[in-house]
GROMACS .gro file of C-alpha atoms in nm:
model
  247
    1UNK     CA    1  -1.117   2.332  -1.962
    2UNK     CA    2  -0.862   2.336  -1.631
    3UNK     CA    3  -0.541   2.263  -1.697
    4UNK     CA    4  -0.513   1.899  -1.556
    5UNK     CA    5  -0.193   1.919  -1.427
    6UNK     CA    6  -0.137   1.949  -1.000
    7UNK     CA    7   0.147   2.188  -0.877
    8UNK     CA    8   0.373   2.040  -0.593
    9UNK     CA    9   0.108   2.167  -0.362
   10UNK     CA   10  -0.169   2.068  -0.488
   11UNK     CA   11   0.009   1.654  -0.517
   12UNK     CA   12   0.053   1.699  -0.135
   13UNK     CA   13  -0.279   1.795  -0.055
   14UNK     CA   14  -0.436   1.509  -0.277
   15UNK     CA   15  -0.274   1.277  -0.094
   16UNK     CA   16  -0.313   1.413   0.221
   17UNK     CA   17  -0.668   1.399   0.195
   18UNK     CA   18  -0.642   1.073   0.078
   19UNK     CA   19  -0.445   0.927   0.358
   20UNK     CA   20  -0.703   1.062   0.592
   21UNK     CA   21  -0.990   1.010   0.427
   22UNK     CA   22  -1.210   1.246   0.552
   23UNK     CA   23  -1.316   1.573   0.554
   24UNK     CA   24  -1.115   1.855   0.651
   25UNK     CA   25  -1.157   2.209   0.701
   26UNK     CA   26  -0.884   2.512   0.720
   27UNK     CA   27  -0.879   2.569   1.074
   28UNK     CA   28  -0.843   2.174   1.134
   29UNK     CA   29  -0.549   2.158   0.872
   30UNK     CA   30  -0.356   2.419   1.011
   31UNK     CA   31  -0.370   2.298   1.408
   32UNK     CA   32  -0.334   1.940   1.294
   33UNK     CA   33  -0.053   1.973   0.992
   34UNK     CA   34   0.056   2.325   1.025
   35UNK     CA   35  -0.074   2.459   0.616
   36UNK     CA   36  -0.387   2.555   0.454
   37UNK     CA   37  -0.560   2.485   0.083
   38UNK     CA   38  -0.538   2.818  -0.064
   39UNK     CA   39  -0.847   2.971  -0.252
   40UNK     CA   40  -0.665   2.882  -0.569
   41UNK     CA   41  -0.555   2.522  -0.507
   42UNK     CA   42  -0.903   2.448  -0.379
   43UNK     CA   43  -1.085   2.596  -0.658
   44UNK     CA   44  -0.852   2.442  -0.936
   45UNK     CA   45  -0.911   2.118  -0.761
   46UNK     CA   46  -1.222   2.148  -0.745
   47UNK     CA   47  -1.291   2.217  -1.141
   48UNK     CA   48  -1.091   1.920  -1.189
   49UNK     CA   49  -1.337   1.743  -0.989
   50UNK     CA   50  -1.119   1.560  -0.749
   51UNK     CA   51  -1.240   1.694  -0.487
   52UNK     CA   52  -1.523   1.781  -0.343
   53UNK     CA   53  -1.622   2.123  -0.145
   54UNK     CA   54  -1.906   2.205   0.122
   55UNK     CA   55  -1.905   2.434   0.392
   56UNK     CA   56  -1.935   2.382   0.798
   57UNK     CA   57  -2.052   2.738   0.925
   58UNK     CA   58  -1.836   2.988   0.754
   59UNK     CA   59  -1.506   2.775   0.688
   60UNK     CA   60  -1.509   2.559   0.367
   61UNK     CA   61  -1.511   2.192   0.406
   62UNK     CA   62  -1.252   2.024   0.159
   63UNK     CA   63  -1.258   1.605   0.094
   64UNK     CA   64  -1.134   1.384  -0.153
   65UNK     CA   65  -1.389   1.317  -0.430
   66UNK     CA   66  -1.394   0.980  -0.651
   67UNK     CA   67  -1.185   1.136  -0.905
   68UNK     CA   68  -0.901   1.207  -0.657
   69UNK     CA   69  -0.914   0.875  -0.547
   70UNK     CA   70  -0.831   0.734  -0.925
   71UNK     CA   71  -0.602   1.003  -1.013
   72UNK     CA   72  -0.414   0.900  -0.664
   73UNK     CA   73  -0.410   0.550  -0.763
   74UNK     CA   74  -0.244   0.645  -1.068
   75UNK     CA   75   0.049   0.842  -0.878
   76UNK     CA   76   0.086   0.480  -0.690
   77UNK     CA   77   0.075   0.313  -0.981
   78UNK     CA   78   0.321   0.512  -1.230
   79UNK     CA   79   0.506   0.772  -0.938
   80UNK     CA   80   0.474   1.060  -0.833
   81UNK     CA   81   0.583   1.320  -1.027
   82UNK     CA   82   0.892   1.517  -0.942
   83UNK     CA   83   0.906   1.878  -0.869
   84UNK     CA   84   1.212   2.098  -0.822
   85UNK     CA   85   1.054   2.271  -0.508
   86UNK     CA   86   1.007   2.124  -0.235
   87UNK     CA   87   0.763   2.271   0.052
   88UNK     CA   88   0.910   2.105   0.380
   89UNK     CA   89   0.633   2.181   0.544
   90UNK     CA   90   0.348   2.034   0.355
   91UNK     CA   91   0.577   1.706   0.269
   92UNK     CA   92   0.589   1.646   0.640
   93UNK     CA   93   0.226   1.681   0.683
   94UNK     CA   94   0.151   1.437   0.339
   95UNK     CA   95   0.425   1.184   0.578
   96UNK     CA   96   0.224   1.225   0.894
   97UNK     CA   97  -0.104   1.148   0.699
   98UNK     CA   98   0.045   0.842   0.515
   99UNK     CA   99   0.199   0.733   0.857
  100UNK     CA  100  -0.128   0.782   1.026
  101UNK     CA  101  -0.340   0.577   0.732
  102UNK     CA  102  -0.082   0.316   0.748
  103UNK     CA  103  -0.133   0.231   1.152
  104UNK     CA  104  -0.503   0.229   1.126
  105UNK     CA  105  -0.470  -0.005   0.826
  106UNK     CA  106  -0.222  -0.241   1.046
  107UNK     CA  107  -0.453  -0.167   1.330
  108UNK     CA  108  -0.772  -0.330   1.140
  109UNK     CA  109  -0.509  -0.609   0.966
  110UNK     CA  110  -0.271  -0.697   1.187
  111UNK     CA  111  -0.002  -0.642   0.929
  112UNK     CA  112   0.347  -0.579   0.986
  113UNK     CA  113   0.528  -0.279   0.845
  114UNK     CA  114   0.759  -0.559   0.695
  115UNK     CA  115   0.475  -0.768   0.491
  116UNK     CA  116   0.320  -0.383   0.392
  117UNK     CA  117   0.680  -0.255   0.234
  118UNK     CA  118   0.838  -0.586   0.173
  119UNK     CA  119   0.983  -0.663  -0.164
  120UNK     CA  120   0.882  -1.007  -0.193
  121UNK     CA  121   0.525  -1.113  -0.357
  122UNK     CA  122   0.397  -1.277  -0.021
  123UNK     CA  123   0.006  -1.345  -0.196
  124UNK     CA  124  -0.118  -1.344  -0.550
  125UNK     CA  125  -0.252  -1.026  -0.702
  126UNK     CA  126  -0.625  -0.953  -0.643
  127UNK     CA  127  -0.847  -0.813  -0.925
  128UNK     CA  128  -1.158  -0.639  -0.767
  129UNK     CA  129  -1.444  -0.675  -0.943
  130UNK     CA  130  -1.665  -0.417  -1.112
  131UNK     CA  131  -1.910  -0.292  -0.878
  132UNK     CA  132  -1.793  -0.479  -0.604
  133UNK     CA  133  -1.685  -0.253  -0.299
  134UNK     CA  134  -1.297  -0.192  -0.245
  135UNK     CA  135  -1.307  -0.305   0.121
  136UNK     CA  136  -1.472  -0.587   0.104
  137UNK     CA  137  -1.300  -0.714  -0.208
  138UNK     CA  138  -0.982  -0.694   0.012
  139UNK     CA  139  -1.100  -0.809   0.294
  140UNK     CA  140  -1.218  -1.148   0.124
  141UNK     CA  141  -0.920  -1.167  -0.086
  142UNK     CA  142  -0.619  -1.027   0.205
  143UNK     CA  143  -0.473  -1.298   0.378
  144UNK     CA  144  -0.595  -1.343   0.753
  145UNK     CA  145  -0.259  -1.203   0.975
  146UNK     CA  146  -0.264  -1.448   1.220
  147UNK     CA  147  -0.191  -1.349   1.635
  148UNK     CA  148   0.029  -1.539   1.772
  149UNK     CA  149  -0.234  -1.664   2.028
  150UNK     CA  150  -0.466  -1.768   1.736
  151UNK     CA  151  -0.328  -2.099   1.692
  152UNK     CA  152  -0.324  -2.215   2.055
  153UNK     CA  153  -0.628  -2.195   2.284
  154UNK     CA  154  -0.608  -2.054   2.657
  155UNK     CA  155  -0.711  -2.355   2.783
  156UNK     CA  156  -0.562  -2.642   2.578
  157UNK     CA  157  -0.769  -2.842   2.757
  158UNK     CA  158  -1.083  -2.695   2.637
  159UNK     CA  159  -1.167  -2.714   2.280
  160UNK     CA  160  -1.342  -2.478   2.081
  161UNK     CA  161  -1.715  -2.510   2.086
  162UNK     CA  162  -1.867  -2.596   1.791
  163UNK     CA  163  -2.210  -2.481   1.878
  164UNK     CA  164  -2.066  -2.143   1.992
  165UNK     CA  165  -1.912  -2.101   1.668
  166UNK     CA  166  -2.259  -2.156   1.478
  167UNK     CA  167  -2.389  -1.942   1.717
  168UNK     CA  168  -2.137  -1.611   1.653
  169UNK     CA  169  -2.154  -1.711   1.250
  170UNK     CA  170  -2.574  -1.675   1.262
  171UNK     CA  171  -2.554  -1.394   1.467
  172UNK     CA  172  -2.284  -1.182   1.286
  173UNK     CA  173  -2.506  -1.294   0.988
  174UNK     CA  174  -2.839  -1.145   1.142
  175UNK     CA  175  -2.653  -0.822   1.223
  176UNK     CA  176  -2.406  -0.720   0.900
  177UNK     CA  177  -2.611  -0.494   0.660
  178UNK     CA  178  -2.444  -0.605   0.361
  179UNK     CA  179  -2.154  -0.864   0.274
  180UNK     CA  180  -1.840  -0.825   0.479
  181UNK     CA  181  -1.944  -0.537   0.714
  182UNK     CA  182  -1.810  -0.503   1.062
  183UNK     CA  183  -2.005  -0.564   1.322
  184UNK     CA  184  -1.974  -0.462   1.668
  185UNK     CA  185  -1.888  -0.718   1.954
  186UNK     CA  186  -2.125  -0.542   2.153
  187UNK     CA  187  -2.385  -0.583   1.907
  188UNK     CA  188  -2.323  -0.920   1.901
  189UNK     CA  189  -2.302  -1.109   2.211
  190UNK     CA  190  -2.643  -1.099   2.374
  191UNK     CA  191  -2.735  -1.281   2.043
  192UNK     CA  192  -2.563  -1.613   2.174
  193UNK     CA  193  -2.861  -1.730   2.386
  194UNK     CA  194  -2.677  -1.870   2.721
  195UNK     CA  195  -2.305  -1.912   2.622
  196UNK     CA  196  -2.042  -1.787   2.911
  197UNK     CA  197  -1.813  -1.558   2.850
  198UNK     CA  198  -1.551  -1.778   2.860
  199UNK     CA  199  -1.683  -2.002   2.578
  200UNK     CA  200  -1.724  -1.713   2.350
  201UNK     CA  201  -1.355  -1.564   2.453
  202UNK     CA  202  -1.212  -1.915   2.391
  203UNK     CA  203  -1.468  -1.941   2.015
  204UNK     CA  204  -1.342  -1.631   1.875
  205UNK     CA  205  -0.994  -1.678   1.961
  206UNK     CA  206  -0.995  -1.976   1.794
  207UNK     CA  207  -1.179  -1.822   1.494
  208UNK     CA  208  -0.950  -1.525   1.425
  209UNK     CA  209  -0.725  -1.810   1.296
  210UNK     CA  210  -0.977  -1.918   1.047
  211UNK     CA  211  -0.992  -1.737   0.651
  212UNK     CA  212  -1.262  -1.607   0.655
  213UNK     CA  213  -1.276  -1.452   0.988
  214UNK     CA  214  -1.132  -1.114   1.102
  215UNK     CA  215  -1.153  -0.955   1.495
  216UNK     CA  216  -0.960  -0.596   1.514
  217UNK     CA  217  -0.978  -0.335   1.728
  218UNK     CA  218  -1.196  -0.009   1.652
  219UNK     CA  219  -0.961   0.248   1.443
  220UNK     CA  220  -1.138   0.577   1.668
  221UNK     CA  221  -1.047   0.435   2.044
  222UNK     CA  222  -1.246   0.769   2.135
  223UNK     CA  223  -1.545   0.641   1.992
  224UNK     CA  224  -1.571   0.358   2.226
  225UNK     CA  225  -1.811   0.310   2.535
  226UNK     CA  226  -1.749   0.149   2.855
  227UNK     CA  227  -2.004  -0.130   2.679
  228UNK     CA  228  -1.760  -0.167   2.367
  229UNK     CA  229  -1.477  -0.202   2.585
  230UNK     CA  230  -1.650  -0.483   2.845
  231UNK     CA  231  -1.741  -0.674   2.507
  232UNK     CA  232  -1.411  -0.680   2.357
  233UNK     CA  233  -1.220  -1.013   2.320
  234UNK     CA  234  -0.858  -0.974   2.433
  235UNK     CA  235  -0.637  -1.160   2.204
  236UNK     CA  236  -0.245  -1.146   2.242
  237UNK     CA  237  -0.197  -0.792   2.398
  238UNK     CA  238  -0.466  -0.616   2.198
  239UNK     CA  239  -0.849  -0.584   2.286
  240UNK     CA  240  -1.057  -0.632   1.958
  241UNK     CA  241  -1.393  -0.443   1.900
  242UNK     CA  242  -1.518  -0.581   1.575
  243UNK     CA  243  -1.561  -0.890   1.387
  244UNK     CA  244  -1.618  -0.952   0.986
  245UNK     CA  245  -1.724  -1.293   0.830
  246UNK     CA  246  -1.678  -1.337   0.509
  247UNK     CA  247  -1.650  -1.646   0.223
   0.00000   0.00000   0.00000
């Protein structure tokens, strides 16, 4: 059996991979974070099963496997262990990562850095349950941050329309493939038979300040098409992309 125990190196690169939460390969590490996963660190972390190893052409692919995800948890929950090295280089790469994983989380939440590292308990713990599917589990449970143009309506003198509302909740509901998905705003909008634009703009507005509504932007702004962008609802300063209704 391997021993179970992760070098200084081999911490950093677990939670690397878990900050990014993809897949990775040498030559990508190295331009994007300046290191590589040695033959050895791959191979012991690989027998330990946390994570997992493929290939794309002749460069190994490295990602982090369910096991690395629990055994990272556990460093969150109990601390990460000390070590009397300390490899400047990788640590800065593991604080680029976390940095990087913490915008696109505020990017999909609108949470402040403040709420994230706060000290004060600002909403009850949540227990996920058994089978149930991280994300949505949080997204169900995570309070709704609010924009400060959630509250108030463009027009004050146009109220949200009801029917419009029905009409985004049945069609978000036709589209998501399972409970809580995102769904696209481009997807979505030629579902709502002959509501303007303006109704819809005003509708989900008013809906992002609802609980069980969420509208963020998409994560991968490279990923978007001129479509995505001409659907998006502009609300505040930011444009959002996608929209999740859940109970």
């Amino acid at each position: 059996m391997p021993d179970a125990s992760l070098s200084q190196r081999e911490t950093a690169i677990l939670l690397l991979l878990m900050a990014e939460a993809r897949e990775f390969t040498n030559p990508e590490l190295k331009e994007r974070f300046g290191f590589e996963i040695g033959k050895k660190e791959r191979e012991h972390l690989q027998q330990l099963k946390l994570i997992e190893v493929g290939k794309r052409g002749q460069a190994f692919t490295c990602t982090l496997a369910d096991d690395g995800w629990a055994r990272a948890a556990v460093m969150f929950r109990e601390g990460i262990p000390k070590s009397s090295r300390l490899a400047a280089r990788l640590l800065e790469a593991v604080v680029r990562a976390m940095a990087s994983g913490l915008q696109r989380h505020m990017d999909r939440s609108g949470a402040p850095l403040a709420e994230i590292f706060g000290q004060e308990d600002l909403a009850p713990a949540v227990t996920e349950s058994r089978g149930a599917e991280p994300s949505a589990a949080r997204a169900a449970a995570e309070p709704i941050a609010q924009s400060p143009v959630a509250n108030v309506p463009p027009d004050e003198n146009v109220p949200p329309d009801a029917d419009v509302e029905t009409l985004i909740r049945k069609a978000y509901a036709q589209l998501a493939e399972k409970p809580y998905a995102w769904v696209s705003l481009t997807r979505l909008r030629p579902l709502l038979g002959d509501a303007s634009r303006n109704e819809v703009d005003t509708v989900l507005r008013h809906m992002i300040g609802l609980p069980d509504v969420r509208l963020v932007p998409e994560s991968n702004q490279k990923m978007l098409t001129d479509e995505d962008r001409g659907a998006a609802v502009v609300i505040g300063d930011q444009a959002k992309h996608l929209i999740l209704i859940g109970a």
